[in-house]
Amino acid sequence: MRAIVAALLAVALAWLVGGQMLLGRIDPALVLPLLPVPVFLLAWLSRRDPVPLRLRAGALALLLLLIVQAGLAYGLAGMLPWRQLALVALAGAMLALLVEAIGRWRAGRAVQLALALLLVAGWFAGAHALLASLYRPPVATAAPATILTGLPLRWSGGTDIAAMIAEGTQDDPALARLEAAGPVRLVDSLIDQPPLPGGALLLAHPRALAPRELVAIDAFVRRGGRAVILADALSGWPTRHPLGDPRNPPVTSLLTPLLDHWGVVLGAAESRPAAVVADGGRLHLFSAGRFDRLPPACRSFAGGQIAFCRIGEGTVWLVGDADLLFAPLWQPDPAWAAHLRKADTMEWLSARLWPDAPAAFLRSVWIDPRAR
């Protein structure tokens, strides 16, 4: 009975405090920072039992926790995250032995309590740091990705040029995250700075492009290039300048000539935010447009809001939304905690720009909305 109580407490803590309910994820690994609470509770409830019985109760509680978490992951997300379950099993066994050692140490109650509190605090911080590293993909070492955008990803801190120069670029979190994931080149023109051989191209809601640039993009893709195009039908990106100021991001996509050439039609935007799944990643879209027409060489995702197309010898990912780069839609809180992310946006985008880069050791287990 004590083992059942401890296991259920661990499950409840992971759901209510660990982030599973808040983030819409059922990752078993999110229980790790909170695991000392049920382990210490079980140790206190079993303090008068013989050592073999206490160890047996701890093993049973851990087994029940793994079974419940595996069942929840399979039932709510349709998958069994074996790596996360193995990590919880290993960490849980290690923690149980540490707690048992503290309980058997012949010292005063005050010393034992101090050690217990120190272990709880240290375990909490260490587990979060470990998970942040395990959920973060390694840095890509491929050719730089070329970025052309009309969004304020660089010099995003304000409008006072002198202050901005004094304080530094203050890159938008999306650009900082991409630069942390792999090499990038932020350019103003594809004529003067075309994509590098072997590198990808990211068009993130650019301003009106010259015909020569549109031709260069088409030629780059048809010769075997990779591109990701964020063509927002109705941008909701916050503006820093008065309405109509050309320094603001474009209100709607200005890539219609290029899309028409490829046989793609971007329809009107939906006014509501939506969490969608595309090729295994969870993205948060905001007022996304739908691709009403796609050529036969395209495959659509998320009800037509995202598409993957083969153009000539190259490939293009089309997303009818650029607001998905807006940090509040994807950035974890705190920003360093990659394991507490709200969406896979930047990881999904990085995987498209550098497809040969190794994946993170752990991946998010998102709850299927139909299972709620």
PDB file of C-alpha atoms in Angstrom, residues 21-242:
ATOM      1  CA  MET A  21      -0.637  19.361 -17.523  1.00  0.00           C
ATOM      2  CA  LEU A  22       0.559  22.915 -18.171  1.00  0.00           C
ATOM      3  CA  LEU A  23       2.599  22.051 -21.277  1.00  0.00           C
ATOM      4  CA  GLY A  24       0.260  19.404 -22.661  1.00  0.00           C
ATOM      5  CA  ARG A  25       2.996  16.768 -22.499  1.00  0.00           C
ATOM      6  CA  ILE A  26       3.163  13.393 -20.824  1.00  0.00           C
ATOM      7  CA  ASP A  27       6.968  13.069 -20.704  1.00  0.00           C
ATOM      8  CA  PRO A  28       7.906  10.595 -17.939  1.00  0.00           C
ATOM      9  CA  ALA A  29      11.223  12.448 -17.515  1.00  0.00           C
ATOM     10  CA  LEU A  30       9.412  15.503 -16.120  1.00  0.00           C
ATOM     11  CA  VAL A  31       8.983  13.615 -12.830  1.00  0.00           C
ATOM     12  CA  LEU A  32      12.745  13.522 -12.189  1.00  0.00           C
ATOM     13  CA  PRO A  33      13.197  16.894 -10.394  1.00  0.00           C
ATOM     14  CA  LEU A  34      10.328  16.058  -8.014  1.00  0.00           C
ATOM     15  CA  LEU A  35      11.226  12.436  -7.365  1.00  0.00           C
ATOM     16  CA  PRO A  36      12.821  13.015  -3.912  1.00  0.00           C
ATOM     17  CA  VAL A  37       9.423  13.932  -2.429  1.00  0.00           C
ATOM     18  CA  PRO A  38       7.736  10.511  -2.873  1.00  0.00           C
ATOM     19  CA  VAL A  39      11.014   8.676  -2.191  1.00  0.00           C
ATOM     20  CA  PHE A  40      11.507  10.414   1.166  1.00  0.00           C
ATOM     21  CA  LEU A  41       7.823   9.894   1.999  1.00  0.00           C
ATOM     22  CA  LEU A  42       8.127   6.171   1.342  1.00  0.00           C
ATOM     23  CA  ALA A  43      11.337   6.007   3.407  1.00  0.00           C
ATOM     24  CA  TRP A  44       9.621   7.719   6.339  1.00  0.00           C
ATOM     25  CA  LEU A  45       6.537   5.478   6.141  1.00  0.00           C
ATOM     26  CA  SER A  46       8.778   2.375   6.024  1.00  0.00           C
ATOM     27  CA  ARG A  47      11.360   3.549   8.577  1.00  0.00           C
ATOM     28  CA  ARG A  48      10.582   0.753  11.076  1.00  0.00           C
ATOM     29  CA  ASP A  49      10.643  -2.040   8.483  1.00  0.00           C
ATOM     30  CA  PRO A  50      13.706  -4.263   7.939  1.00  0.00           C
ATOM     31  CA  VAL A  51      16.151  -3.106   5.245  1.00  0.00           C
ATOM     32  CA  PRO A  52      15.192  -5.810   2.701  1.00  0.00           C
ATOM     33  CA  LEU A  53      11.520  -4.888   3.062  1.00  0.00           C
ATOM     34  CA  ARG A  54      12.270  -1.182   2.603  1.00  0.00           C
ATOM     35  CA  LEU A  55      14.289  -1.863  -0.536  1.00  0.00           C
ATOM     36  CA  ARG A  56      11.515  -4.090  -1.870  1.00  0.00           C
ATOM     37  CA  ALA A  57       8.939  -1.346  -1.272  1.00  0.00           C
ATOM     38  CA  GLY A  58      11.131   1.182  -3.078  1.00  0.00           C
ATOM     39  CA  ALA A  59      11.569  -1.138  -6.063  1.00  0.00           C
ATOM     40  CA  LEU A  60       7.827  -1.798  -6.205  1.00  0.00           C
ATOM     41  CA  ALA A  61       7.004   1.926  -6.072  1.00  0.00           C
ATOM     42  CA  LEU A  62       9.452   2.630  -8.889  1.00  0.00           C
ATOM     43  CA  LEU A  63       8.025  -0.212 -10.977  1.00  0.00           C
ATOM     44  CA  LEU A  64       4.468   1.069 -10.445  1.00  0.00           C
ATOM     45  CA  LEU A  65       5.570   4.599 -11.412  1.00  0.00           C
ATOM     46  CA  LEU A  66       7.105   3.319 -14.643  1.00  0.00           C
ATOM     47  CA  ILE A  67       4.024   1.248 -15.494  1.00  0.00           C
ATOM     48  CA  VAL A  68       1.640   4.168 -14.910  1.00  0.00           C
ATOM     49  CA  GLN A  69       3.821   6.629 -16.855  1.00  0.00           C
ATOM     50  CA  ALA A  70       4.216   4.186 -19.738  1.00  0.00           C
ATOM     51  CA  GLY A  71       0.460   3.619 -19.817  1.00  0.00           C
ATOM     52  CA  LEU A  72      -0.267   7.345 -19.797  1.00  0.00           C
ATOM     53  CA  ALA A  73       2.263   8.013 -22.562  1.00  0.00           C
ATOM     54  CA  TYR A  74       0.846   5.262 -24.739  1.00  0.00           C
ATOM     55  CA  GLY A  75      -2.776   6.149 -24.029  1.00  0.00           C
ATOM     56  CA  LEU A  76      -2.451   9.945 -24.392  1.00  0.00           C
ATOM     57  CA  ALA A  77       0.327  10.193 -26.974  1.00  0.00           C
ATOM     58  CA  GLY A  78       0.357   6.806 -28.706  1.00  0.00           C
ATOM     59  CA  MET A  79       4.029   6.105 -27.990  1.00  0.00           C
ATOM     60  CA  LEU A  80       6.321   4.518 -25.434  1.00  0.00           C
ATOM     61  CA  PRO A  81       9.292   6.800 -24.621  1.00  0.00           C
ATOM     62  CA  TRP A  82      11.733   4.055 -23.670  1.00  0.00           C
ATOM     63  CA  ARG A  83      14.680   6.374 -23.136  1.00  0.00           C
ATOM     64  CA  GLN A  84      12.753   8.506 -20.680  1.00  0.00           C
ATOM     65  CA  LEU A  85      11.446   5.471 -18.829  1.00  0.00           C
ATOM     66  CA  ALA A  86      14.966   4.013 -18.586  1.00  0.00           C
ATOM     67  CA  LEU A  87      16.274   7.357 -17.289  1.00  0.00           C
ATOM     68  CA  VAL A  88      13.560   7.502 -14.603  1.00  0.00           C
ATOM     69  CA  ALA A  89      14.321   3.902 -13.588  1.00  0.00           C
ATOM     70  CA  LEU A  90      18.058   4.553 -13.275  1.00  0.00           C
ATOM     71  CA  ALA A  91      17.647   7.859 -11.456  1.00  0.00           C
ATOM     72  CA  GLY A  92      14.955   6.473  -9.169  1.00  0.00           C
ATOM     73  CA  ALA A  93      17.114   3.527  -8.108  1.00  0.00           C
ATOM     74  CA  MET A  94      20.084   5.829  -7.444  1.00  0.00           C
ATOM     75  CA  LEU A  95      17.948   8.213  -5.413  1.00  0.00           C
ATOM     76  CA  ALA A  96      16.432   5.393  -3.347  1.00  0.00           C
ATOM     77  CA  LEU A  97      19.918   4.179  -2.401  1.00  0.00           C
ATOM     78  CA  LEU A  98      20.983   7.711  -1.411  1.00  0.00           C
ATOM     79  CA  VAL A  99      17.892   8.156   0.768  1.00  0.00           C
ATOM     80  CA  GLU A 100      18.469   4.751   2.369  1.00  0.00           C
ATOM     81  CA  ALA A 101      22.081   5.722   3.134  1.00  0.00           C
ATOM     82  CA  ILE A 102      20.949   8.941   4.832  1.00  0.00           C
ATOM     83  CA  GLY A 103      18.401   7.041   6.903  1.00  0.00           C
ATOM     84  CA  ARG A 104      20.955   4.451   8.046  1.00  0.00           C
ATOM     85  CA  TRP A 105      23.640   7.008   8.885  1.00  0.00           C
ATOM     86  CA  ARG A 106      24.065   7.151  12.649  1.00  0.00           C
ATOM     87  CA  ALA A 107      23.820  10.866  13.143  1.00  0.00           C
ATOM     88  CA  GLY A 108      21.464  13.217  14.883  1.00  0.00           C
ATOM     89  CA  ARG A 109      18.041  13.989  13.466  1.00  0.00           C
ATOM     90  CA  ALA A 110      19.126  17.537  12.728  1.00  0.00           C
ATOM     91  CA  VAL A 111      22.038  16.302  10.601  1.00  0.00           C
ATOM     92  CA  GLN A 112      19.821  13.836   8.751  1.00  0.00           C
ATOM     93  CA  LEU A 113      17.237  16.539   8.085  1.00  0.00           C
ATOM     94  CA  ALA A 114      19.910  18.907   6.798  1.00  0.00           C
ATOM     95  CA  LEU A 115      21.269  16.218   4.478  1.00  0.00           C
ATOM     96  CA  ALA A 116      17.762  15.423   3.255  1.00  0.00           C
ATOM     97  CA  LEU A 117      17.026  19.064   2.462  1.00  0.00           C
ATOM     98  CA  LEU A 118      20.392  19.415   0.739  1.00  0.00           C
ATOM     99  CA  LEU A 119      19.691  16.324  -1.364  1.00  0.00           C
ATOM    100  CA  VAL A 120      16.229  17.591  -2.353  1.00  0.00           C
ATOM    101  CA  ALA A 121      17.550  20.990  -3.416  1.00  0.00           C
ATOM    102  CA  GLY A 122      20.603  19.597  -5.198  1.00  0.00           C
ATOM    103  CA  TRP A 123      18.594  16.894  -6.940  1.00  0.00           C
ATOM    104  CA  PHE A 124      15.980  19.413  -8.107  1.00  0.00           C
ATOM    105  CA  ALA A 125      18.582  21.723  -9.658  1.00  0.00           C
ATOM    106  CA  GLY A 126      20.721  18.921 -11.060  1.00  0.00           C
ATOM    107  CA  ALA A 127      17.766  17.115 -12.619  1.00  0.00           C
ATOM    108  CA  HIS A 128      16.574  20.264 -14.381  1.00  0.00           C
ATOM    109  CA  ALA A 129      20.075  20.935 -15.716  1.00  0.00           C
ATOM    110  CA  LEU A 130      20.405  17.344 -16.905  1.00  0.00           C
ATOM    111  CA  LEU A 131      17.037  17.369 -18.662  1.00  0.00           C
ATOM    112  CA  ALA A 132      17.785  20.713 -20.334  1.00  0.00           C
ATOM    113  CA  SER A 133      20.920  19.212 -21.875  1.00  0.00           C
ATOM    114  CA  LEU A 134      19.243  15.945 -22.896  1.00  0.00           C
ATOM    115  CA  TYR A 135      16.347  17.725 -24.649  1.00  0.00           C
ATOM    116  CA  ARG A 136      18.648  20.160 -26.485  1.00  0.00           C
ATOM    117  CA  PRO A 137      19.917  18.928 -29.881  1.00  0.00           C
ATOM    118  CA  PRO A 138      23.687  19.063 -30.487  1.00  0.00           C
ATOM    119  CA  VAL A 139      24.978  22.012 -32.494  1.00  0.00           C
ATOM    120  CA  ALA A 140      24.923  21.363 -36.243  1.00  0.00           C
ATOM    121  CA  THR A 141      28.242  21.568 -38.085  1.00  0.00           C
ATOM    122  CA  ALA A 142      26.837  21.649 -41.640  1.00  0.00           C
ATOM    123  CA  ALA A 143      26.999  24.489 -44.161  1.00  0.00           C
ATOM    124  CA  PRO A 144      25.469  27.770 -42.936  1.00  0.00           C
ATOM    125  CA  ALA A 145      21.768  28.362 -43.484  1.00  0.00           C
ATOM    126  CA  THR A 146      20.958  31.638 -45.244  1.00  0.00           C
ATOM    127  CA  ILE A 147      18.118  33.684 -43.702  1.00  0.00           C
ATOM    128  CA  LEU A 148      16.219  36.442 -45.488  1.00  0.00           C
ATOM    129  CA  THR A 149      13.410  37.986 -43.451  1.00  0.00           C
ATOM    130  CA  GLY A 150      11.256  41.056 -42.998  1.00  0.00           C
ATOM    131  CA  LEU A 151      10.806  40.285 -39.300  1.00  0.00           C
ATOM    132  CA  PRO A 152      12.840  42.242 -36.715  1.00  0.00           C
ATOM    133  CA  LEU A 153      15.049  39.322 -35.740  1.00  0.00           C
ATOM    134  CA  ARG A 154      18.172  41.476 -35.464  1.00  0.00           C
ATOM    135  CA  TRP A 155      18.319  44.862 -33.725  1.00  0.00           C
ATOM    136  CA  SER A 156      15.100  43.877 -32.007  1.00  0.00           C
ATOM    137  CA  GLY A 157      15.626  45.888 -28.848  1.00  0.00           C
ATOM    138  CA  GLY A 158      14.225  49.271 -29.837  1.00  0.00           C
ATOM    139  CA  THR A 159      14.239  52.204 -32.237  1.00  0.00           C
ATOM    140  CA  ASP A 160      17.090  54.362 -30.861  1.00  0.00           C
ATOM    141  CA  ILE A 161      20.008  53.523 -33.171  1.00  0.00           C
ATOM    142  CA  ALA A 162      22.658  55.010 -30.874  1.00  0.00           C
ATOM    143  CA  ALA A 163      21.343  53.046 -27.886  1.00  0.00           C
ATOM    144  CA  MET A 164      21.112  49.866 -29.937  1.00  0.00           C
ATOM    145  CA  ILE A 165      24.721  50.178 -31.081  1.00  0.00           C
ATOM    146  CA  ALA A 166      25.831  50.816 -27.505  1.00  0.00           C
ATOM    147  CA  GLU A 167      23.900  47.858 -26.104  1.00  0.00           C
ATOM    148  CA  GLY A 168      24.606  45.393 -28.914  1.00  0.00           C
ATOM    149  CA  THR A 169      22.342  43.740 -31.441  1.00  0.00           C
ATOM    150  CA  GLN A 170      19.833  42.320 -28.902  1.00  0.00           C
ATOM    151  CA  ASP A 171      18.863  39.569 -31.298  1.00  0.00           C
ATOM    152  CA  ASP A 172      15.335  38.227 -31.165  1.00  0.00           C
ATOM    153  CA  PRO A 173      15.159  34.905 -29.249  1.00  0.00           C
ATOM    154  CA  ALA A 174      14.270  33.065 -32.472  1.00  0.00           C
ATOM    155  CA  LEU A 175      17.465  34.186 -34.194  1.00  0.00           C
ATOM    156  CA  ALA A 176      19.526  33.518 -31.075  1.00  0.00           C
ATOM    157  CA  ARG A 177      18.073  30.011 -30.881  1.00  0.00           C
ATOM    158  CA  LEU A 178      18.859  29.317 -34.550  1.00  0.00           C
ATOM    159  CA  GLU A 179      22.412  30.593 -34.115  1.00  0.00           C
ATOM    160  CA  ALA A 180      22.794  28.267 -31.133  1.00  0.00           C
ATOM    161  CA  ALA A 181      21.528  25.330 -33.212  1.00  0.00           C
ATOM    162  CA  GLY A 182      23.838  25.788 -36.209  1.00  0.00           C
ATOM    163  CA  PRO A 183      25.661  28.267 -38.466  1.00  0.00           C
ATOM    164  CA  VAL A 184      23.451  30.949 -40.044  1.00  0.00           C
ATOM    165  CA  ARG A 185      23.868  33.943 -42.380  1.00  0.00           C
ATOM    166  CA  LEU A 186      21.348  36.766 -42.061  1.00  0.00           C
ATOM    167  CA  VAL A 187      21.386  38.577 -45.429  1.00  0.00           C
ATOM    168  CA  ASP A 188      19.633  41.568 -46.982  1.00  0.00           C
ATOM    169  CA  SER A 189      19.749  40.375 -50.589  1.00  0.00           C
ATOM    170  CA  LEU A 190      20.009  36.999 -52.281  1.00  0.00           C
ATOM    171  CA  ILE A 191      21.607  38.614 -55.315  1.00  0.00           C
ATOM    172  CA  ASP A 192      24.659  39.826 -53.421  1.00  0.00           C
ATOM    173  CA  GLN A 193      24.664  36.966 -50.893  1.00  0.00           C
ATOM    174  CA  PRO A 194      23.108  33.828 -52.427  1.00  0.00           C
ATOM    175  CA  PRO A 195      22.699  30.627 -50.378  1.00  0.00           C
ATOM    176  CA  LEU A 196      25.935  28.707 -49.991  1.00  0.00           C
ATOM    177  CA  PRO A 197      26.388  25.304 -51.661  1.00  0.00           C
ATOM    178  CA  GLY A 198      25.087  22.595 -49.383  1.00  0.00           C
ATOM    179  CA  GLY A 199      23.312  25.125 -47.167  1.00  0.00           C
ATOM    180  CA  ALA A 200      19.600  25.711 -46.728  1.00  0.00           C
ATOM    181  CA  LEU A 201      17.537  28.840 -47.281  1.00  0.00           C
ATOM    182  CA  LEU A 202      15.042  30.247 -44.776  1.00  0.00           C
ATOM    183  CA  LEU A 203      12.613  32.853 -46.122  1.00  0.00           C
ATOM    184  CA  ALA A 204      10.810  34.186 -43.058  1.00  0.00           C
ATOM    185  CA  HIS A 205       8.077  36.555 -44.260  1.00  0.00           C
ATOM    186  CA  PRO A 206      10.442  38.767 -46.309  1.00  0.00           C
ATOM    187  CA  ARG A 207       9.642  42.187 -47.702  1.00  0.00           C
ATOM    188  CA  ALA A 208       8.914  42.563 -51.427  1.00  0.00           C
ATOM    189  CA  LEU A 209      11.679  40.877 -53.419  1.00  0.00           C
ATOM    190  CA  ALA A 210      13.009  41.956 -56.778  1.00  0.00           C
ATOM    191  CA  PRO A 211      12.218  39.680 -59.742  1.00  0.00           C
ATOM    192  CA  ARG A 212      15.898  38.686 -59.893  1.00  0.00           C
ATOM    193  CA  GLU A 213      15.701  37.448 -56.297  1.00  0.00           C
ATOM    194  CA  LEU A 214      12.576  35.397 -56.994  1.00  0.00           C
ATOM    195  CA  VAL A 215      14.327  33.841 -59.995  1.00  0.00           C
ATOM    196  CA  ALA A 216      17.384  33.112 -57.823  1.00  0.00           C
ATOM    197  CA  ILE A 217      15.225  31.373 -55.194  1.00  0.00           C
ATOM    198  CA  ASP A 218      13.506  29.234 -57.821  1.00  0.00           C
ATOM    199  CA  ALA A 219      16.830  28.321 -59.428  1.00  0.00           C
ATOM    200  CA  PHE A 220      18.406  27.473 -56.067  1.00  0.00           C
ATOM    201  CA  VAL A 221      15.611  25.052 -55.193  1.00  0.00           C
ATOM    202  CA  ARG A 222      15.348  23.462 -58.635  1.00  0.00           C
ATOM    203  CA  ARG A 223      19.082  22.732 -58.651  1.00  0.00           C
ATOM    204  CA  GLY A 224      18.717  20.649 -55.494  1.00  0.00           C
ATOM    205  CA  GLY A 225      18.567  23.226 -52.728  1.00  0.00           C
ATOM    206  CA  ARG A 226      16.574  23.008 -49.497  1.00  0.00           C
ATOM    207  CA  ALA A 227      14.307  25.845 -48.452  1.00  0.00           C
ATOM    208  CA  VAL A 228      11.889  26.658 -45.647  1.00  0.00           C
ATOM    209  CA  ILE A 229       9.420  29.418 -46.494  1.00  0.00           C
ATOM    210  CA  LEU A 230       7.249  31.126 -43.873  1.00  0.00           C
ATOM    211  CA  ALA A 231       4.583  32.949 -45.896  1.00  0.00           C
ATOM    212  CA  ASP A 232       2.170  34.589 -43.467  1.00  0.00           C
ATOM    213  CA  ALA A 233      -1.268  35.443 -44.831  1.00  0.00           C
ATOM    214  CA  LEU A 234      -1.886  37.851 -41.922  1.00  0.00           C
ATOM    215  CA  SER A 235       1.059  38.623 -39.681  1.00  0.00           C
ATOM    216  CA  GLY A 236       0.393  39.291 -36.030  1.00  0.00           C
ATOM    217  CA  TRP A 237       4.017  40.133 -35.233  1.00  0.00           C
ATOM    218  CA  PRO A 238       4.143  43.139 -32.850  1.00  0.00           C
ATOM    219  CA  THR A 239       5.098  46.396 -34.560  1.00  0.00           C
ATOM    220  CA  ARG A 240       7.362  49.061 -33.063  1.00  0.00           C
ATOM    221  CA  HIS A 241       6.594  51.814 -35.576  1.00  0.00           C
ATOM    222  CA  PRO A 242       3.388  53.647 -36.576  1.00  0.00           C
TER     223      PRO A 242
END
